[in-house]
Coordinates of C-alpha atoms in Angstrom, one line a residue:
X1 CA 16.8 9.3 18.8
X2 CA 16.9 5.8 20.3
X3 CA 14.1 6.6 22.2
X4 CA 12.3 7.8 19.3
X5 CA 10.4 4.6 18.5
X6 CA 10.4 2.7 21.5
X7 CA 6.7 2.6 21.4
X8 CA 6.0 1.8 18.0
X9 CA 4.2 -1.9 18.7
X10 CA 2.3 0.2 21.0
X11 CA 0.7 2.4 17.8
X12 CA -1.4 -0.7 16.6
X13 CA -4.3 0.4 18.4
X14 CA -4.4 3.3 16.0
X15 CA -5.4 1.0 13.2
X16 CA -9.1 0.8 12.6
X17 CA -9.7 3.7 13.6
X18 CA -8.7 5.4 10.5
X19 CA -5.9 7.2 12.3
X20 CA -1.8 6.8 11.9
X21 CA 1.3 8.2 13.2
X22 CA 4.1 9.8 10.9
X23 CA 7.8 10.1 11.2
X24 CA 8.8 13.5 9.8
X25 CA 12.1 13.9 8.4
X26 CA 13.9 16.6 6.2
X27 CA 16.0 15.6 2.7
X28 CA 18.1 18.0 1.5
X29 CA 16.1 21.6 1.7
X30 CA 13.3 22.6 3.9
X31 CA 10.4 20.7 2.6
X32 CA 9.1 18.1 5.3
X33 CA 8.0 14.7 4.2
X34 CA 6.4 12.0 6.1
X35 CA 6.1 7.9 6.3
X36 CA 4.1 5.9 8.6
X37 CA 5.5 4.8 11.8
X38 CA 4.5 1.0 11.1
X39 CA 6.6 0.8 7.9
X40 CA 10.2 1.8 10.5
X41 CA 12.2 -0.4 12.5
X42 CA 14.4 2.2 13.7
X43 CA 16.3 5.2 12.9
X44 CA 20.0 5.7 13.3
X45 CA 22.8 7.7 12.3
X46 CA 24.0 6.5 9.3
X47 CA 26.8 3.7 9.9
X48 CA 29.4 3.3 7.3
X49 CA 28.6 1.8 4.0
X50 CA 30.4 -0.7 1.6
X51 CA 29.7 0.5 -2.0
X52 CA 27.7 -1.9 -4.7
X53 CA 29.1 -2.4 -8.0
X54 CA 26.8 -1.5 -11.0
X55 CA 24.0 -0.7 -8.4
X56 CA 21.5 1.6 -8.9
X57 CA 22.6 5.1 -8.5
X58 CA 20.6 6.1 -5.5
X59 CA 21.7 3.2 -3.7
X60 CA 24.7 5.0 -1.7
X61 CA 26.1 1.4 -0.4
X62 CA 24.7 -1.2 1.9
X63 CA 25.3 -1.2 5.7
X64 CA 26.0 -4.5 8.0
X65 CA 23.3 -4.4 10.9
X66 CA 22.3 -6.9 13.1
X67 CA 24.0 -9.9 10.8
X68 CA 21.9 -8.6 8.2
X69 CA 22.7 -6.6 5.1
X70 CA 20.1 -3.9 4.1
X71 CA 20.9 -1.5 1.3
X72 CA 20.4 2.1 2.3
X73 CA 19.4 4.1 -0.8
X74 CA 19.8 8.3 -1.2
X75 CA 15.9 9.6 -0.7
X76 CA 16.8 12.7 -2.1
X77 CA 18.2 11.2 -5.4
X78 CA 15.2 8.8 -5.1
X79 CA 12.5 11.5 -5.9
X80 CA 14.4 13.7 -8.4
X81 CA 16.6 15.9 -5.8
X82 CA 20.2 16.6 -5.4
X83 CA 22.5 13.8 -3.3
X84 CA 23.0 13.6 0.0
X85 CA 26.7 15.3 0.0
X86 CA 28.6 13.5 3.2
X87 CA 26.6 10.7 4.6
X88 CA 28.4 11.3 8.0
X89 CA 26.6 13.2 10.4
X90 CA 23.0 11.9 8.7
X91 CA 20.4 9.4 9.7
X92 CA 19.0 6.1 8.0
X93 CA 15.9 5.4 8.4
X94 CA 15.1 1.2 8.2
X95 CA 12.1 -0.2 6.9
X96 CA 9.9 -3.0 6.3
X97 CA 8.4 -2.7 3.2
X98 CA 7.0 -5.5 0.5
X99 CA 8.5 -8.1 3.0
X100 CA 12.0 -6.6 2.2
X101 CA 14.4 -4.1 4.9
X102 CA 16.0 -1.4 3.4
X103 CA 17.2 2.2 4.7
X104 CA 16.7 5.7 3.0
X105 CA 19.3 8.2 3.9
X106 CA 17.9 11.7 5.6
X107 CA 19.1 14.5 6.2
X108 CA 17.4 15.0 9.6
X109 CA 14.6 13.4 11.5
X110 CA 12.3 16.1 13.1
X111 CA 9.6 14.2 15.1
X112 CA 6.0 11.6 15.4
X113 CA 2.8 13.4 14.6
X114 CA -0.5 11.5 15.6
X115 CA -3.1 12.4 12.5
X116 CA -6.3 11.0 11.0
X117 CA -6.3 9.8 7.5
X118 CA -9.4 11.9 6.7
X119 CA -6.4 14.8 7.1
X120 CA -4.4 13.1 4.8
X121 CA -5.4 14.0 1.2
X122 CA -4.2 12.9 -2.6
X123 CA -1.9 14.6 -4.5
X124 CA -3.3 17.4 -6.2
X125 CA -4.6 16.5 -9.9
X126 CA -2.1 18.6 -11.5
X127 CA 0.7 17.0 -9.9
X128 CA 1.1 14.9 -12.9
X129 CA 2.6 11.8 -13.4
X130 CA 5.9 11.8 -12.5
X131 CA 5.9 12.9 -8.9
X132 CA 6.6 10.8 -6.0
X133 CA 4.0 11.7 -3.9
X134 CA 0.9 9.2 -2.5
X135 CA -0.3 12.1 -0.7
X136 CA 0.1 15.4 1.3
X137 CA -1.0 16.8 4.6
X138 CA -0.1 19.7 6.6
X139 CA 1.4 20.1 10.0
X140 CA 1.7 23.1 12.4
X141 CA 0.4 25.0 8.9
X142 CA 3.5 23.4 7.1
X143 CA 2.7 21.2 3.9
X144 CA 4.0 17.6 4.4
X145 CA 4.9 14.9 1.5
X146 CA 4.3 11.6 1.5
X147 CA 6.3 9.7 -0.6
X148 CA 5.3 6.7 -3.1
X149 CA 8.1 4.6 -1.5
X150 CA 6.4 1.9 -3.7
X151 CA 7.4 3.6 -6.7
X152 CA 10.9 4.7 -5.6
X153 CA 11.6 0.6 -4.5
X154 CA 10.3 -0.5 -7.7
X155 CA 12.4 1.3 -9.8
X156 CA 15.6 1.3 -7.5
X157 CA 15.3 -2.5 -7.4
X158 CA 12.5 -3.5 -9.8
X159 CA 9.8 -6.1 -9.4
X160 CA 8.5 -9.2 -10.9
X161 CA 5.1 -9.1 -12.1
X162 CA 4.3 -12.2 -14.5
X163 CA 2.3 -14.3 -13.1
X164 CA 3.5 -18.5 -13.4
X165 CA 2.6 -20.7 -16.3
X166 CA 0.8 -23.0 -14.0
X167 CA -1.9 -20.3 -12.5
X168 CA -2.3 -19.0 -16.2
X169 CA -3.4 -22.4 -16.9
X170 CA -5.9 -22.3 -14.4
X171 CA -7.7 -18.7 -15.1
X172 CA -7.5 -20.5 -19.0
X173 CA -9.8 -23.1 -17.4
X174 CA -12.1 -21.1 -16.5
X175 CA -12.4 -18.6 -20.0
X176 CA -15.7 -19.0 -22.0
X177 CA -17.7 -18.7 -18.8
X178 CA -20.3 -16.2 -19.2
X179 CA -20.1 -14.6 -16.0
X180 CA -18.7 -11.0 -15.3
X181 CA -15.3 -11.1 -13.8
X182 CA -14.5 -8.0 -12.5
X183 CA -12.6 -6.7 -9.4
X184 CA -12.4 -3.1 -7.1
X185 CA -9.3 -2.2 -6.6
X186 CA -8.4 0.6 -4.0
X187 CA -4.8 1.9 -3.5
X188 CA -3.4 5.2 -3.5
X189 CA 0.1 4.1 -5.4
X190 CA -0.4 4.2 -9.1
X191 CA 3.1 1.8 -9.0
X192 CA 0.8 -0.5 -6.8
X193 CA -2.5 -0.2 -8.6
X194 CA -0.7 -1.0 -12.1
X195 CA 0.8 -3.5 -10.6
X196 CA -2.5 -5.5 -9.7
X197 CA -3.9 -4.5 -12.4
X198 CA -1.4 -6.0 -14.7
X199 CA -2.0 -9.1 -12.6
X200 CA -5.5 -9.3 -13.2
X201 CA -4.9 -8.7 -17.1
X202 CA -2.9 -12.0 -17.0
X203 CA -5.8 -13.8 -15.1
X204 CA -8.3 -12.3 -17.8
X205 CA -9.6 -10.6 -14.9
X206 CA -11.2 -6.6 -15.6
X207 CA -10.8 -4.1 -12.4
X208 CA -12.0 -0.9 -12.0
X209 CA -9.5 1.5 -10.1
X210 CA -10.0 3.7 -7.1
X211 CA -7.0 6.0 -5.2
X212 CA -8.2 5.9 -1.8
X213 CA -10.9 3.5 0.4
X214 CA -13.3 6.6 0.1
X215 CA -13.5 6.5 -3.6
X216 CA -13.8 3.0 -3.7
X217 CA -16.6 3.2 -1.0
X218 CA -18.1 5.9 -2.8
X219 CA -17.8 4.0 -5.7
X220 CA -19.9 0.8 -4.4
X221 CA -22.9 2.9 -3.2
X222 CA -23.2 4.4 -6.4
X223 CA -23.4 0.3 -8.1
X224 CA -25.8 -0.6 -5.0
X225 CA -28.0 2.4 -5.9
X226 CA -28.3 1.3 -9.3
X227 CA -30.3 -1.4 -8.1
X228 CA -28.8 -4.3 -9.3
X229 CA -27.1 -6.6 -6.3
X230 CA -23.3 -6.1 -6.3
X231 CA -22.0 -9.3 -5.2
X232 CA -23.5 -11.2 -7.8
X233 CA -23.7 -8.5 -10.7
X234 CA -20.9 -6.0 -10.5
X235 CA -17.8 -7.2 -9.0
X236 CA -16.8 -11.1 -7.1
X237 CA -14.2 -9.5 -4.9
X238 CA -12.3 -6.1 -3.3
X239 CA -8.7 -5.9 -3.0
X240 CA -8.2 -3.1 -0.9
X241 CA -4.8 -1.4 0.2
X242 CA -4.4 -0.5 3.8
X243 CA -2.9 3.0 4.3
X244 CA -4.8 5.3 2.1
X245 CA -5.9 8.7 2.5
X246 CA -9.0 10.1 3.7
X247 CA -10.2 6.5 4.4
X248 CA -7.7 3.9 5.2
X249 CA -8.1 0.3 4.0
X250 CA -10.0 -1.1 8.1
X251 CA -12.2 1.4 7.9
X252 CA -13.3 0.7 4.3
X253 CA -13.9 -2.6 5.2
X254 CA -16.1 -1.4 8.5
X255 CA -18.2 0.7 6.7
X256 CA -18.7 -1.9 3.4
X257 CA -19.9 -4.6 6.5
X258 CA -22.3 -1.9 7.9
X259 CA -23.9 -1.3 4.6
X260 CA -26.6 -4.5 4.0
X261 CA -26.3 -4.2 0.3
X262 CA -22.3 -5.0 0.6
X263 CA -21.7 -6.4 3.4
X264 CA -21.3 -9.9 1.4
X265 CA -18.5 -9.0 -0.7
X266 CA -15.1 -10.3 -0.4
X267 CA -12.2 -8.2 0.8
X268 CA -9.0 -9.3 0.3
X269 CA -6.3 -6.5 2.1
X270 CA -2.8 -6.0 0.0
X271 CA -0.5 -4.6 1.9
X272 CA 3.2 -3.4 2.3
X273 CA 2.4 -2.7 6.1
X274 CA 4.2 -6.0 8.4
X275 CA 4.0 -6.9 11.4
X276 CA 1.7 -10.0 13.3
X277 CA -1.1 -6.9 14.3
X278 CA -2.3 -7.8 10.4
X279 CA -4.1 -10.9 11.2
X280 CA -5.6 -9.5 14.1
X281 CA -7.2 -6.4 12.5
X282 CA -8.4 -8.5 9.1
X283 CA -10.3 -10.3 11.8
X284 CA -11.4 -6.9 13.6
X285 CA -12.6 -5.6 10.9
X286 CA -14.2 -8.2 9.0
X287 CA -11.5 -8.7 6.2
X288 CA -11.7 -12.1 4.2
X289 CA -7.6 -12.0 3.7
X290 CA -4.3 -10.4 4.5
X291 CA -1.8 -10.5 1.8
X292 CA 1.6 -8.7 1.6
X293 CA 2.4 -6.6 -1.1
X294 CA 4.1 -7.0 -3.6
X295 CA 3.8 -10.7 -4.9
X296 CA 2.2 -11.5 -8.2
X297 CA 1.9 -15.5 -7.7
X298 CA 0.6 -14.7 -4.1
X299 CA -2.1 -12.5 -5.5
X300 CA -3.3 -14.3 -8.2
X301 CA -3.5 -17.1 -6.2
X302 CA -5.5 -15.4 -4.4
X303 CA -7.8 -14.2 -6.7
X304 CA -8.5 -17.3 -8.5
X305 CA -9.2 -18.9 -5.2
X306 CA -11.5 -16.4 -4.7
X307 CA -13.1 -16.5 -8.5
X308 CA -13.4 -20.2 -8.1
X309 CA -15.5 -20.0 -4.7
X310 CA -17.8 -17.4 -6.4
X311 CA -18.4 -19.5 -9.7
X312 CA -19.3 -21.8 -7.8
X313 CA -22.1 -20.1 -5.3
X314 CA -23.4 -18.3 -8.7
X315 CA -24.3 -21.8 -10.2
X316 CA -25.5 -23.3 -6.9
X317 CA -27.8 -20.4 -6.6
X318 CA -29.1 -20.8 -10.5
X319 CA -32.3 -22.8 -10.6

């Protein structure tokens, strides 16, 4: 096991090139699920853990690692199933996600698969609403879950998302303008897509909502072929998650900067992916930005920087 990841810093060379790598691990049956290698620090048996008063329930205690404390929460309970029953003898696996470490307790670890995102397919429509799934995949003919760890953090530990007085006042500033304001927003969470789009509700901001970078590429060639320039008339900026299916957040970005009629829009990536390697492939890629996931300030911040920069080309351009 120790050697399992000892070349994950390597696996940044997968990025833009709409491939990833998944660690697969088991819960409590037979069903396999999967998480991208650049969300894990490491996997390790599971060390002892000091219980948390009036924690949630799926967080089975935290564990002292490194001189940090990271609470390791019960997968299994996470999405619904039974508890782990004895933590000895199981693994932890630590993440980086949202710019917070935390472990998820597994029943086994099984092994890295190398896989292209266009494999990599959403839920299917009558999952419903409740599931925890981003998306699914198969392996060796076995299905494979992908879990919305968004959505399991966010109710296991909750999240802020008002934005502050002071940038309220400034998208107020801006109201009675009579210009469209109106975002693309690509993610395959719906915890992460509601997320931004309460954001931009705050902001007085209107977004239209796509699950995956192909839809919301899909969804821009259909606005260019209407005729009317997209920049200027539809939208004043993208904010694009980074691992999607079918068409990750890079190679979105590629293919808007190869199409002339787009290749002028703004793309801000959001992202719960870490590491340095960001900055590198917004700039690979032709990204505008690189934001972490998931804070609200940060964001609209963002977006009103953004906003502002367009208003102002829009009335520079007007004769």
């Amino acid at each position: 096991m120790s050697g399992l990841l000892a070349n994950v810093d390597m696996r940044t060379r997968l990025a833009g090139h709409n491939r990833l790598e998944l660690l697969l691990f088991r819960l409590t049956g037979k069903q396999l699920f999967g998480i991208n290698v650049f969300k894990v620090q490491e996997v390790i048996q599971c060390p002892p853990l000091t219980a948390v008063p009036r924690s949630n329930r799926i967080i089975r205690g935290v564990a002292h690692m490194r001189g940090k404390t990271i609470p390791v929460m019960d997968l299994s309970m996470a999405i619904g199933g039974p508890a782990q029953p004895d933590v000895s003898g199981r693994f932890v696996v630590v993440t980086e996600y949202n710019c917070t470490t935390q472990g998820f307790l597994v029943n086994g670890v099984d092994r890295i698969v190398n896989m292209n995102w266009e494999e990599i397919l959403p839920p299917p429509r009558g999952t419903g609403r409740d599931h925890y799934l981003t998306a699914v995949t198969r392996v060796d003919e076995e299905l494979v879950e992908i879990i919305d760890v968004e959505k399991v953090l966010a109710e296991a530990i909750g999240s802020r998302d008002t934005v502050s007085s002071d940038l309220l006042e400034s998208a107020r500033a801006s109201e009675g303008e009579e210009l469209p304001l109106h975002v693309l927003v690509a993610d395959d969470s719906s915890v992460a897509r509601n997320q931004i789009k309460r954001t931009l509700d705050q902001l007085g901001v209107g977004c239209t909502l796509a699950r995956d970078g192909r839809e919301a590429l899909e969804q821009l060639q259909a606005w260019a072929e209407e005729g009317d320039p997209v920049v200027t008339d539809r939208i004043f900026m993208v904010i694009s998650d980074v691992e999607m299916p079918e068409m990750d957040g890079y190679t979105f970005t590629t293919s808007v900067r190869a199409d002339p009629r787009l290749k002028d829009l703004y793309i801000l990536l959001h992202t719960s992916l870490s590491g340095v390697f960001n900055n590198a492939m917004v700039e690979k890629v032709g990204a505008n930005e690189f934001i972490a996931k998931f804070q609200p300030d940060i964001l609209a911040a963002a977006v009103l920087r953004q906003m502002k920069q367009w208003k102002e080309r829009r009335v520079t351009a007007c004769p």
